[in-house]
Amino acid sequence: MAAHGDGFSEVSMEDLMGQVENRQISTIVFIIAMQKEAQPLINRLRLVKDVNSPFPKEVTWVLFNGMYKDLNISIVCPGKDSTLGVDSVGTVPASLVTYASIQAMKPDLIINAGTAGGFKAKGASIADVYIVSSAAFHDRRIPVPGLDLYGVGMRKAFPTPNLIKELNLKVGRLSTGDSMDMPPHDKDSITANDATVKDMEGAAVVYVADIFKVPTILLKGVTDIVDGNRPTSEEFLENLAAVTAKLDESVTKVIDFINGKCLSDL
Ligand code: ADE
């Protein structure tokens, strides 16, 4: 391979990506919006809260980390809203923690895990755990040529055909918005996005990770059936603990599968 005058050998971006994909995965960052969703995993993996986190002192973000098998695992939660004391759900905190986590931890892989509403018309049932094929927004309607597609912001998750086959995971598209309810405008956009699951963070995490070319997978446990007959918040609260436990089981299987593998094995 010819060398440039600056001394660097001429390695194409594709070669570089190939090298990255063929290196064993060592650092995984989980982005999890609610600490209740994260706690079973924190316990199971025996992760420890980092009291000297690399994040600015002003933020409420909470970092847990530790080694699990050969993997250096971090879980980052956006933490409690400093005024209201509730979990900082939604796309804005999710984007911020994803950005900061990429800068601080330089992960090989990001996993956004959490709960979601599911559509029974698309085959979803309570406590299903989906691996997401693509994520898009449903509350960024901009009816201006070009900006319409920017608003939708559809991006593919990192493809994991072997993982899906081995763990027999359900696969579906995700639609993300900053509201838990579903007014008619959102419903139309979610249908256009062909979504099976609906959450409040996924597409934002993928947006940030895509900027830095960090492969991202998303795992979503269904707490409520959006096209069912129960009020969403009631069904969500009723199922949160059980679905979080189910999600923790699936996530553990996913990590066990990833351990010792390269991105190209997934
Ligand atoms: N998380 C859990 N259920 C949800 C729903 N119905 N919409 C958005 N986020 C959710």
PDB file of C-alpha atoms and ligand atoms in Angstrom:
ATOM      1  CA  MET A   1       0.000   0.000   0.000  1.00  0.00           C
ATOM      2  CA  ALA A   2       1.460   3.368  -1.045  1.00  0.00           C
ATOM      3  CA  ALA A   3       2.360   5.732   1.768  1.00  0.00           C
ATOM      4  CA  HIS A   4       1.385   9.422   1.738  1.00  0.00           C
ATOM      5  CA  GLY A   5       4.063  12.068   2.192  1.00  0.00           C
ATOM      6  CA  ASP A   6       2.682  12.622   5.705  1.00  0.00           C
ATOM      7  CA  GLY A   7       3.745   9.111   6.671  1.00  0.00           C
ATOM      8  CA  PHE A   8       0.270   7.649   7.050  1.00  0.00           C
ATOM      9  CA  SER A   9      -0.447   4.572   4.981  1.00  0.00           C
ATOM     10  CA  GLU A  10      -3.410   4.816   2.674  1.00  0.00           C
ATOM     11  CA  VAL A  11      -6.112   2.814   4.431  1.00  0.00           C
ATOM     12  CA  SER A  12      -9.589   3.191   3.012  1.00  0.00           C
ATOM     13  CA  MET A  13     -12.559   3.879   5.265  1.00  0.00           C
ATOM     14  CA  GLU A  14     -13.947   0.476   4.279  1.00  0.00           C
ATOM     15  CA  ASP A  15     -10.720  -1.233   5.430  1.00  0.00           C
ATOM     16  CA  LEU A  16     -10.922   0.659   8.709  1.00  0.00           C
ATOM     17  CA  MET A  17     -14.554  -0.323   9.219  1.00  0.00           C
ATOM     18  CA  GLY A  18     -13.616  -3.923   8.394  1.00  0.00           C
ATOM     19  CA  GLN A  19     -10.874  -3.852  11.042  1.00  0.00           C
ATOM     20  CA  VAL A  20     -13.297  -2.428  13.598  1.00  0.00           C
ATOM     21  CA  GLU A  21     -15.960  -5.015  12.778  1.00  0.00           C
ATOM     22  CA  ASN A  22     -13.448  -7.866  13.109  1.00  0.00           C
ATOM     23  CA  ARG A  23     -12.125  -6.822  16.523  1.00  0.00           C
ATOM     24  CA  GLN A  24     -13.651  -8.463  19.584  1.00  0.00           C
ATOM     25  CA  ILE A  25     -16.297  -6.232  21.180  1.00  0.00           C
ATOM     26  CA  SER A  26     -14.979  -5.008  24.505  1.00  0.00           C
ATOM     27  CA  THR A  27     -16.943  -1.920  25.591  1.00  0.00           C
ATOM     28  CA  ILE A  28     -20.732  -1.700  25.646  1.00  0.00           C
ATOM     29  CA  VAL A  29     -22.713   1.317  26.836  1.00  0.00           C
ATOM     30  CA  PHE A  30     -26.370   0.854  27.703  1.00  0.00           C
ATOM     31  CA  ILE A  31     -28.599   3.905  27.508  1.00  0.00           C
ATOM     32  CA  ILE A  32     -31.632   3.276  29.745  1.00  0.00           C
ATOM     33  CA  ALA A  33     -34.136   6.057  30.405  1.00  0.00           C
ATOM     34  CA  MET A  34     -35.671   4.937  33.711  1.00  0.00           C
ATOM     35  CA  GLN A  35     -33.641   3.657  36.635  1.00  0.00           C
ATOM     36  CA  LYS A  36     -36.431   1.135  37.369  1.00  0.00           C
ATOM     37  CA  GLU A  37     -35.817  -0.329  33.894  1.00  0.00           C
ATOM     38  CA  ALA A  38     -32.066  -0.491  34.572  1.00  0.00           C
ATOM     39  CA  GLN A  39     -32.008  -1.806  38.151  1.00  0.00           C
ATOM     40  CA  PRO A  40     -32.497  -5.545  37.485  1.00  0.00           C
ATOM     41  CA  LEU A  41     -29.603  -5.455  35.015  1.00  0.00           C
ATOM     42  CA  ILE A  42     -27.411  -3.416  37.356  1.00  0.00           C
ATOM     43  CA  ASN A  43     -28.024  -6.046  40.058  1.00  0.00           C
ATOM     44  CA  ARG A  44     -27.541  -9.052  37.808  1.00  0.00           C
ATOM     45  CA  LEU A  45     -24.285  -7.758  36.270  1.00  0.00           C
ATOM     46  CA  ARG A  46     -23.110  -6.481  39.686  1.00  0.00           C
ATOM     47  CA  LEU A  47     -22.395  -3.058  38.275  1.00  0.00           C
ATOM     48  CA  VAL A  48     -21.280  -0.310  40.630  1.00  0.00           C
ATOM     49  CA  LYS A  49     -22.326   3.333  40.617  1.00  0.00           C
ATOM     50  CA  ASP A  50     -19.414   5.483  39.462  1.00  0.00           C
ATOM     51  CA  VAL A  51     -19.056   8.254  42.022  1.00  0.00           C
ATOM     52  CA  ASN A  52     -16.330   9.893  39.912  1.00  0.00           C
ATOM     53  CA  SER A  53     -18.284   9.854  36.669  1.00  0.00           C
ATOM     54  CA  PRO A  54     -16.753  11.692  33.707  1.00  0.00           C
ATOM     55  CA  PHE A  55     -19.936  13.741  33.295  1.00  0.00           C
ATOM     56  CA  PRO A  56     -20.196  17.443  34.225  1.00  0.00           C
ATOM     57  CA  LYS A  57     -21.001  18.079  37.897  1.00  0.00           C
ATOM     58  CA  GLU A  58     -24.213  19.920  36.983  1.00  0.00           C
ATOM     59  CA  VAL A  59     -25.978  16.936  35.371  1.00  0.00           C
ATOM     60  CA  THR A  60     -28.181  14.311  37.036  1.00  0.00           C
ATOM     61  CA  TRP A  61     -26.906  11.487  34.810  1.00  0.00           C
ATOM     62  CA  VAL A  62     -26.028   8.280  36.629  1.00  0.00           C
ATOM     63  CA  LEU A  63     -23.304   5.897  35.477  1.00  0.00           C
ATOM     64  CA  PHE A  64     -22.926   2.283  36.605  1.00  0.00           C
ATOM     65  CA  ASN A  65     -20.070   0.141  35.377  1.00  0.00           C
ATOM     66  CA  GLY A  66     -18.176  -3.090  35.781  1.00  0.00           C
ATOM     67  CA  MET A  67     -16.805  -6.128  33.988  1.00  0.00           C
ATOM     68  CA  TYR A  68     -19.128  -8.927  32.947  1.00  0.00           C
ATOM     69  CA  LYS A  69     -17.242 -11.860  31.424  1.00  0.00           C
ATOM     70  CA  ASP A  70     -14.893 -10.213  28.874  1.00  0.00           C
ATOM     71  CA  LEU A  71     -17.034  -7.118  28.502  1.00  0.00           C
ATOM     72  CA  ASN A  72     -16.578  -3.703  30.001  1.00  0.00           C
ATOM     73  CA  ILE A  73     -20.186  -2.686  30.594  1.00  0.00           C
ATOM     74  CA  SER A  74     -21.616   0.720  31.471  1.00  0.00           C
ATOM     75  CA  ILE A  75     -25.211   1.642  32.051  1.00  0.00           C
ATOM     76  CA  VAL A  76     -26.069   5.316  31.770  1.00  0.00           C
ATOM     77  CA  CYS A  77     -29.399   6.687  32.986  1.00  0.00           C
ATOM     78  CA  PRO A  78     -30.327  10.349  32.533  1.00  0.00           C
ATOM     79  CA  GLY A  79     -31.368  10.401  36.207  1.00  0.00           C
ATOM     80  CA  LYS A  80     -34.030  12.379  38.005  1.00  0.00           C
ATOM     81  CA  ASP A  81     -35.306  15.739  36.801  1.00  0.00           C
ATOM     82  CA  SER A  82     -33.755  18.193  39.232  1.00  0.00           C
ATOM     83  CA  THR A  83     -37.026  20.074  39.784  1.00  0.00           C
ATOM     84  CA  LEU A  84     -39.637  17.309  39.736  1.00  0.00           C
ATOM     85  CA  GLY A  85     -37.593  14.334  40.923  1.00  0.00           C
ATOM     86  CA  VAL A  86     -38.940  12.002  38.228  1.00  0.00           C
ATOM     87  CA  ASP A  87     -36.968  10.063  35.607  1.00  0.00           C
ATOM     88  CA  SER A  88     -35.787  12.288  32.756  1.00  0.00           C
ATOM     89  CA  VAL A  89     -37.463  10.361  29.954  1.00  0.00           C
ATOM     90  CA  GLY A  90     -37.671  11.559  26.350  1.00  0.00           C
ATOM     91  CA  THR A  91     -35.455  12.427  23.432  1.00  0.00           C
ATOM     92  CA  VAL A  92     -33.615  15.458  24.814  1.00  0.00           C
ATOM     93  CA  PRO A  93     -31.995  13.778  27.856  1.00  0.00           C
ATOM     94  CA  ALA A  94     -31.459  10.593  25.784  1.00  0.00           C
ATOM     95  CA  SER A  95     -29.533  12.562  23.130  1.00  0.00           C
ATOM     96  CA  LEU A  96     -27.402  14.315  25.712  1.00  0.00           C
ATOM     97  CA  VAL A  97     -26.411  11.162  27.600  1.00  0.00           C
ATOM     98  CA  THR A  98     -25.711   9.314  24.364  1.00  0.00           C
ATOM     99  CA  TYR A  99     -23.414  12.098  23.165  1.00  0.00           C
ATOM    100  CA  ALA A 100     -21.588  12.371  26.478  1.00  0.00           C
ATOM    101  CA  SER A 101     -21.268   8.587  26.843  1.00  0.00           C
ATOM    102  CA  ILE A 102     -19.730   8.230  23.378  1.00  0.00           C
ATOM    103  CA  GLN A 103     -17.216  10.966  24.210  1.00  0.00           C
ATOM    104  CA  ALA A 104     -16.337   9.521  27.607  1.00  0.00           C
ATOM    105  CA  MET A 105     -16.484   5.761  27.076  1.00  0.00           C
ATOM    106  CA  LYS A 106     -15.810   5.377  23.316  1.00  0.00           C
ATOM    107  CA  PRO A 107     -18.028   2.271  23.179  1.00  0.00           C
ATOM    108  CA  ASP A 108     -17.756  -0.426  20.517  1.00  0.00           C
ATOM    109  CA  LEU A 109     -21.500  -0.858  20.781  1.00  0.00           C
ATOM    110  CA  ILE A 110     -24.449   1.042  22.237  1.00  0.00           C
ATOM    111  CA  ILE A 111     -27.540  -0.769  23.444  1.00  0.00           C
ATOM    112  CA  ASN A 112     -30.689   1.232  24.108  1.00  0.00           C
ATOM    113  CA  ALA A 113     -32.883  -0.949  26.305  1.00  0.00           C
ATOM    114  CA  GLY A 114     -36.242  -0.040  27.773  1.00  0.00           C
ATOM    115  CA  THR A 115     -39.980  -0.344  27.659  1.00  0.00           C
ATOM    116  CA  ALA A 116     -42.303   0.492  24.786  1.00  0.00           C
ATOM    117  CA  GLY A 117     -45.892   0.454  23.728  1.00  0.00           C
ATOM    118  CA  GLY A 118     -46.698  -2.294  21.233  1.00  0.00           C
ATOM    119  CA  PHE A 119     -49.242  -2.601  18.431  1.00  0.00           C
ATOM    120  CA  LYS A 120     -51.289  -5.780  18.508  1.00  0.00           C
ATOM    121  CA  ALA A 121     -52.193  -5.195  14.848  1.00  0.00           C
ATOM    122  CA  LYS A 122     -48.472  -5.737  14.139  1.00  0.00           C
ATOM    123  CA  GLY A 123     -48.260  -8.847  16.324  1.00  0.00           C
ATOM    124  CA  ALA A 124     -47.089  -7.358  19.643  1.00  0.00           C
ATOM    125  CA  SER A 125     -48.222  -8.717  23.021  1.00  0.00           C
ATOM    126  CA  ILE A 126     -47.498  -7.631  26.590  1.00  0.00           C
ATOM    127  CA  ALA A 127     -43.997  -8.710  27.751  1.00  0.00           C
ATOM    128  CA  ASP A 128     -42.695  -9.383  24.237  1.00  0.00           C
ATOM    129  CA  VAL A 129     -39.114  -8.202  23.841  1.00  0.00           C
ATOM    130  CA  TYR A 130     -38.345  -6.766  20.415  1.00  0.00           C
ATOM    131  CA  ILE A 131     -35.050  -6.123  18.743  1.00  0.00           C
ATOM    132  CA  VAL A 132     -35.499  -3.025  16.617  1.00  0.00           C
ATOM    133  CA  SER A 133     -34.677  -3.072  12.901  1.00  0.00           C
ATOM    134  CA  SER A 134     -35.053   0.689  12.344  1.00  0.00           C
ATOM    135  CA  ALA A 135     -36.079   3.742  14.331  1.00  0.00           C
ATOM    136  CA  ALA A 136     -37.855   6.921  13.202  1.00  0.00           C
ATOM    137  CA  PHE A 137     -39.623   9.900  14.792  1.00  0.00           C
ATOM    138  CA  HIS A 138     -43.393  10.388  14.704  1.00  0.00           C
ATOM    139  CA  ASP A 139     -43.757  13.868  16.178  1.00  0.00           C
ATOM    140  CA  ARG A 140     -41.473  15.895  13.916  1.00  0.00           C
ATOM    141  CA  ARG A 141     -43.859  16.807  11.103  1.00  0.00           C
ATOM    142  CA  ILE A 142     -42.240  19.359   8.769  1.00  0.00           C
ATOM    143  CA  PRO A 143     -44.235  19.626   5.532  1.00  0.00           C
ATOM    144  CA  VAL A 144     -41.416  21.252   3.554  1.00  0.00           C
ATOM    145  CA  PRO A 145     -39.658  19.319   0.766  1.00  0.00           C
ATOM    146  CA  GLY A 146     -36.546  17.610   2.187  1.00  0.00           C
ATOM    147  CA  LEU A 147     -37.254  18.662   5.745  1.00  0.00           C
ATOM    148  CA  ASP A 148     -40.158  16.184   5.824  1.00  0.00           C
ATOM    149  CA  LEU A 149     -37.713  13.258   5.600  1.00  0.00           C
ATOM    150  CA  TYR A 150     -35.317  14.941   8.028  1.00  0.00           C
ATOM    151  CA  GLY A 151     -38.182  15.147  10.509  1.00  0.00           C
ATOM    152  CA  VAL A 152     -39.005  11.457  10.171  1.00  0.00           C
ATOM    153  CA  GLY A 153     -35.277  10.708  10.651  1.00  0.00           C
ATOM    154  CA  MET A 154     -35.536   6.981   9.887  1.00  0.00           C
ATOM    155  CA  ARG A 155     -32.288   5.146  10.653  1.00  0.00           C
ATOM    156  CA  LYS A 156     -31.402   1.471  10.670  1.00  0.00           C
ATOM    157  CA  ALA A 157     -30.175  -0.232  13.802  1.00  0.00           C
ATOM    158  CA  PHE A 158     -26.972  -2.297  13.522  1.00  0.00           C
ATOM    159  CA  PRO A 159     -27.920  -5.543  11.730  1.00  0.00           C
ATOM    160  CA  THR A 160     -27.734  -8.614  13.990  1.00  0.00           C
ATOM    161  CA  PRO A 161     -28.988 -11.601  11.930  1.00  0.00           C
ATOM    162  CA  ASN A 162     -27.095 -14.228  13.958  1.00  0.00           C
ATOM    163  CA  LEU A 163     -28.208 -12.810  17.300  1.00  0.00           C
ATOM    164  CA  ILE A 164     -31.837 -12.707  16.129  1.00  0.00           C
ATOM    165  CA  LYS A 165     -31.661 -16.297  14.901  1.00  0.00           C
ATOM    166  CA  GLU A 166     -29.851 -17.708  17.922  1.00  0.00           C
ATOM    167  CA  LEU A 167     -32.117 -16.038  20.505  1.00  0.00           C
ATOM    168  CA  ASN A 168     -35.269 -16.290  18.386  1.00  0.00           C
ATOM    169  CA  LEU A 169     -36.016 -12.593  18.970  1.00  0.00           C
ATOM    170  CA  LYS A 170     -39.033 -10.777  17.592  1.00  0.00           C
ATOM    171  CA  VAL A 171     -37.997  -8.012  15.178  1.00  0.00           C
ATOM    172  CA  GLY A 172     -39.903  -4.787  14.531  1.00  0.00           C
ATOM    173  CA  ARG A 173     -39.601  -1.156  13.571  1.00  0.00           C
ATOM    174  CA  LEU A 174     -39.638   1.474  16.319  1.00  0.00           C
ATOM    175  CA  SER A 175     -41.299   4.885  16.267  1.00  0.00           C
ATOM    176  CA  THR A 176     -40.146   7.497  18.794  1.00  0.00           C
ATOM    177  CA  GLY A 177     -41.848  10.632  20.096  1.00  0.00           C
ATOM    178  CA  ASP A 178     -41.807  12.788  23.210  1.00  0.00           C
ATOM    179  CA  SER A 179     -45.356  11.857  24.266  1.00  0.00           C
ATOM    180  CA  MET A 180     -46.700   8.669  25.754  1.00  0.00           C
ATOM    181  CA  ASP A 181     -50.203   9.199  24.404  1.00  0.00           C
ATOM    182  CA  MET A 182     -51.060   8.914  20.717  1.00  0.00           C
ATOM    183  CA  PRO A 183     -53.086  11.750  19.193  1.00  0.00           C
ATOM    184  CA  PRO A 184     -54.352  11.180  15.598  1.00  0.00           C
ATOM    185  CA  HIS A 185     -51.423  13.027  13.953  1.00  0.00           C
ATOM    186  CA  ASP A 186     -48.920  10.795  15.750  1.00  0.00           C
ATOM    187  CA  LYS A 187     -50.965   7.704  14.911  1.00  0.00           C
ATOM    188  CA  ASP A 188     -50.784   8.552  11.181  1.00  0.00           C
ATOM    189  CA  SER A 189     -47.010   9.046  11.363  1.00  0.00           C
ATOM    190  CA  ILE A 190     -46.520   5.828  13.353  1.00  0.00           C
ATOM    191  CA  THR A 191     -48.513   3.947  10.708  1.00  0.00           C
ATOM    192  CA  ALA A 192     -46.394   5.573   7.973  1.00  0.00           C
ATOM    193  CA  ASN A 193     -43.279   4.462   9.916  1.00  0.00           C
ATOM    194  CA  ASP A 194     -44.697   0.903   9.875  1.00  0.00           C
ATOM    195  CA  ALA A 195     -43.873   0.637  13.580  1.00  0.00           C
ATOM    196  CA  THR A 196     -44.541  -2.363  15.801  1.00  0.00           C
ATOM    197  CA  VAL A 197     -43.289  -0.614  18.937  1.00  0.00           C
ATOM    198  CA  LYS A 198     -43.401   2.985  20.157  1.00  0.00           C
ATOM    199  CA  ASP A 199     -41.081   4.607  22.699  1.00  0.00           C
ATOM    200  CA  MET A 200     -39.711   7.978  23.794  1.00  0.00           C
ATOM    201  CA  GLU A 201     -35.941   7.674  23.215  1.00  0.00           C
ATOM    202  CA  GLY A 202     -34.819   5.142  20.587  1.00  0.00           C
ATOM    203  CA  ALA A 203     -34.616   7.260  17.423  1.00  0.00           C
ATOM    204  CA  ALA A 204     -32.764   9.979  19.340  1.00  0.00           C
ATOM    205  CA  VAL A 205     -30.132   7.510  20.587  1.00  0.00           C
ATOM    206  CA  VAL A 206     -29.672   6.163  17.057  1.00  0.00           C
ATOM    207  CA  TYR A 207     -29.439   9.713  15.651  1.00  0.00           C
ATOM    208  CA  VAL A 208     -26.525  10.609  17.940  1.00  0.00           C
ATOM    209  CA  ALA A 209     -24.785   7.234  17.605  1.00  0.00           C
ATOM    210  CA  ASP A 210     -25.035   7.498  13.811  1.00  0.00           C
ATOM    211  CA  ILE A 211     -23.159  10.816  13.842  1.00  0.00           C
ATOM    212  CA  PHE A 212     -20.194   9.096  15.506  1.00  0.00           C
ATOM    213  CA  LYS A 213     -20.696   5.810  13.629  1.00  0.00           C
ATOM    214  CA  VAL A 214     -21.158   3.812  16.812  1.00  0.00           C
ATOM    215  CA  PRO A 215     -23.153   0.624  16.051  1.00  0.00           C
ATOM    216  CA  THR A 216     -26.396   0.592  18.020  1.00  0.00           C
ATOM    217  CA  ILE A 217     -28.938  -2.053  18.867  1.00  0.00           C
ATOM    218  CA  LEU A 218     -32.247  -1.458  20.602  1.00  0.00           C
ATOM    219  CA  LEU A 219     -34.206  -3.877  22.796  1.00  0.00           C
ATOM    220  CA  LYS A 220     -37.745  -2.928  23.789  1.00  0.00           C
ATOM    221  CA  GLY A 221     -40.069  -4.730  26.213  1.00  0.00           C
ATOM    222  CA  VAL A 222     -43.782  -4.168  25.606  1.00  0.00           C
ATOM    223  CA  THR A 223     -45.595  -2.791  28.694  1.00  0.00           C
ATOM    224  CA  ASP A 224     -48.821  -1.669  27.002  1.00  0.00           C
ATOM    225  CA  ILE A 225     -50.847  -2.310  23.894  1.00  0.00           C
ATOM    226  CA  VAL A 226     -51.346   1.013  22.174  1.00  0.00           C
ATOM    227  CA  ASP A 227     -54.168  -0.214  19.931  1.00  0.00           C
ATOM    228  CA  GLY A 228     -55.825  -2.126  22.802  1.00  0.00           C
ATOM    229  CA  ASN A 229     -58.640  -1.009  25.087  1.00  0.00           C
ATOM    230  CA  ARG A 230     -56.729  -0.147  28.294  1.00  0.00           C
ATOM    231  CA  PRO A 231     -55.555   3.374  29.211  1.00  0.00           C
ATOM    232  CA  THR A 232     -51.834   3.433  28.313  1.00  0.00           C
ATOM    233  CA  SER A 233     -50.486   4.856  31.582  1.00  0.00           C
ATOM    234  CA  GLU A 234     -52.510   2.398  33.701  1.00  0.00           C
ATOM    235  CA  GLU A 235     -51.344  -0.609  31.672  1.00  0.00           C
ATOM    236  CA  PHE A 236     -47.746   0.691  31.608  1.00  0.00           C
ATOM    237  CA  LEU A 237     -47.564   1.085  35.402  1.00  0.00           C
ATOM    238  CA  GLU A 238     -49.231  -2.269  36.006  1.00  0.00           C
ATOM    239  CA  ASN A 239     -46.750  -4.145  33.771  1.00  0.00           C
ATOM    240  CA  LEU A 240     -43.573  -2.138  34.364  1.00  0.00           C
ATOM    241  CA  ALA A 241     -41.969  -4.423  36.972  1.00  0.00           C
ATOM    242  CA  ALA A 242     -42.776  -7.730  35.223  1.00  0.00           C
ATOM    243  CA  VAL A 243     -41.723  -6.486  31.782  1.00  0.00           C
ATOM    244  CA  THR A 244     -38.531  -4.988  33.158  1.00  0.00           C
ATOM    245  CA  ALA A 245     -37.670  -8.402  34.630  1.00  0.00           C
ATOM    246  CA  LYS A 246     -38.358 -10.037  31.248  1.00  0.00           C
ATOM    247  CA  LEU A 247     -36.265  -7.383  29.487  1.00  0.00           C
ATOM    248  CA  ASP A 248     -33.408  -8.055  31.907  1.00  0.00           C
ATOM    249  CA  GLU A 249     -33.501 -11.771  30.999  1.00  0.00           C
ATOM    250  CA  SER A 250     -33.385 -10.996  27.275  1.00  0.00           C
ATOM    251  CA  VAL A 251     -30.640  -8.405  27.661  1.00  0.00           C
ATOM    252  CA  THR A 252     -28.535 -10.902  29.617  1.00  0.00           C
ATOM    253  CA  LYS A 253     -28.927 -13.478  26.835  1.00  0.00           C
ATOM    254  CA  VAL A 254     -27.925 -10.807  24.322  1.00  0.00           C
ATOM    255  CA  ILE A 255     -24.789  -9.899  26.289  1.00  0.00           C
ATOM    256  CA  ASP A 256     -23.897 -13.584  26.725  1.00  0.00           C
ATOM    257  CA  PHE A 257     -24.193 -13.971  22.952  1.00  0.00           C
ATOM    258  CA  ILE A 258     -22.071 -10.876  22.275  1.00  0.00           C
ATOM    259  CA  ASN A 259     -19.315 -11.872  24.729  1.00  0.00           C
ATOM    260  CA  GLY A 260     -16.193 -12.949  22.832  1.00  0.00           C
ATOM    261  CA  LYS A 261     -17.598 -11.927  19.454  1.00  0.00           C
ATOM    262  CA  CYS A 262     -16.867  -9.244  16.866  1.00  0.00           C
ATOM    263  CA  LEU A 263     -19.459  -6.890  15.395  1.00  0.00           C
ATOM    264  CA  SER A 264     -19.347  -8.897  12.175  1.00  0.00           C
ATOM    265  CA  ASP A 265     -20.406 -12.041  14.125  1.00  0.00           C
ATOM    266  CA  LEU A 266     -23.623 -10.421  15.288  1.00  0.00           C
TER     267      LEU A 266
HETATM  268  N1  ADE B   1     -43.003   3.342  26.933  1.00  0.00           N
HETATM  269  C1  ADE B   1     -43.828   2.377  27.361  1.00  0.00           C
HETATM  270  N2  ADE B   1     -45.035   2.466  26.772  1.00  0.00           N
HETATM  271  C2  ADE B   1     -44.979   3.519  25.926  1.00  0.00           C
HETATM  272  C3  ADE B   1     -45.893   4.116  25.034  1.00  0.00           C
HETATM  273  N3  ADE B   1     -47.129   3.654  24.884  1.00  0.00           N
HETATM  274  N4  ADE B   1     -45.489   5.195  24.336  1.00  0.00           N
HETATM  275  C4  ADE B   1     -44.231   5.667  24.482  1.00  0.00           C
HETATM  276  N5  ADE B   1     -43.329   5.152  25.316  1.00  0.00           N
HETATM  277  C5  ADE B   1     -43.696   4.076  26.027  1.00  0.00           C
END
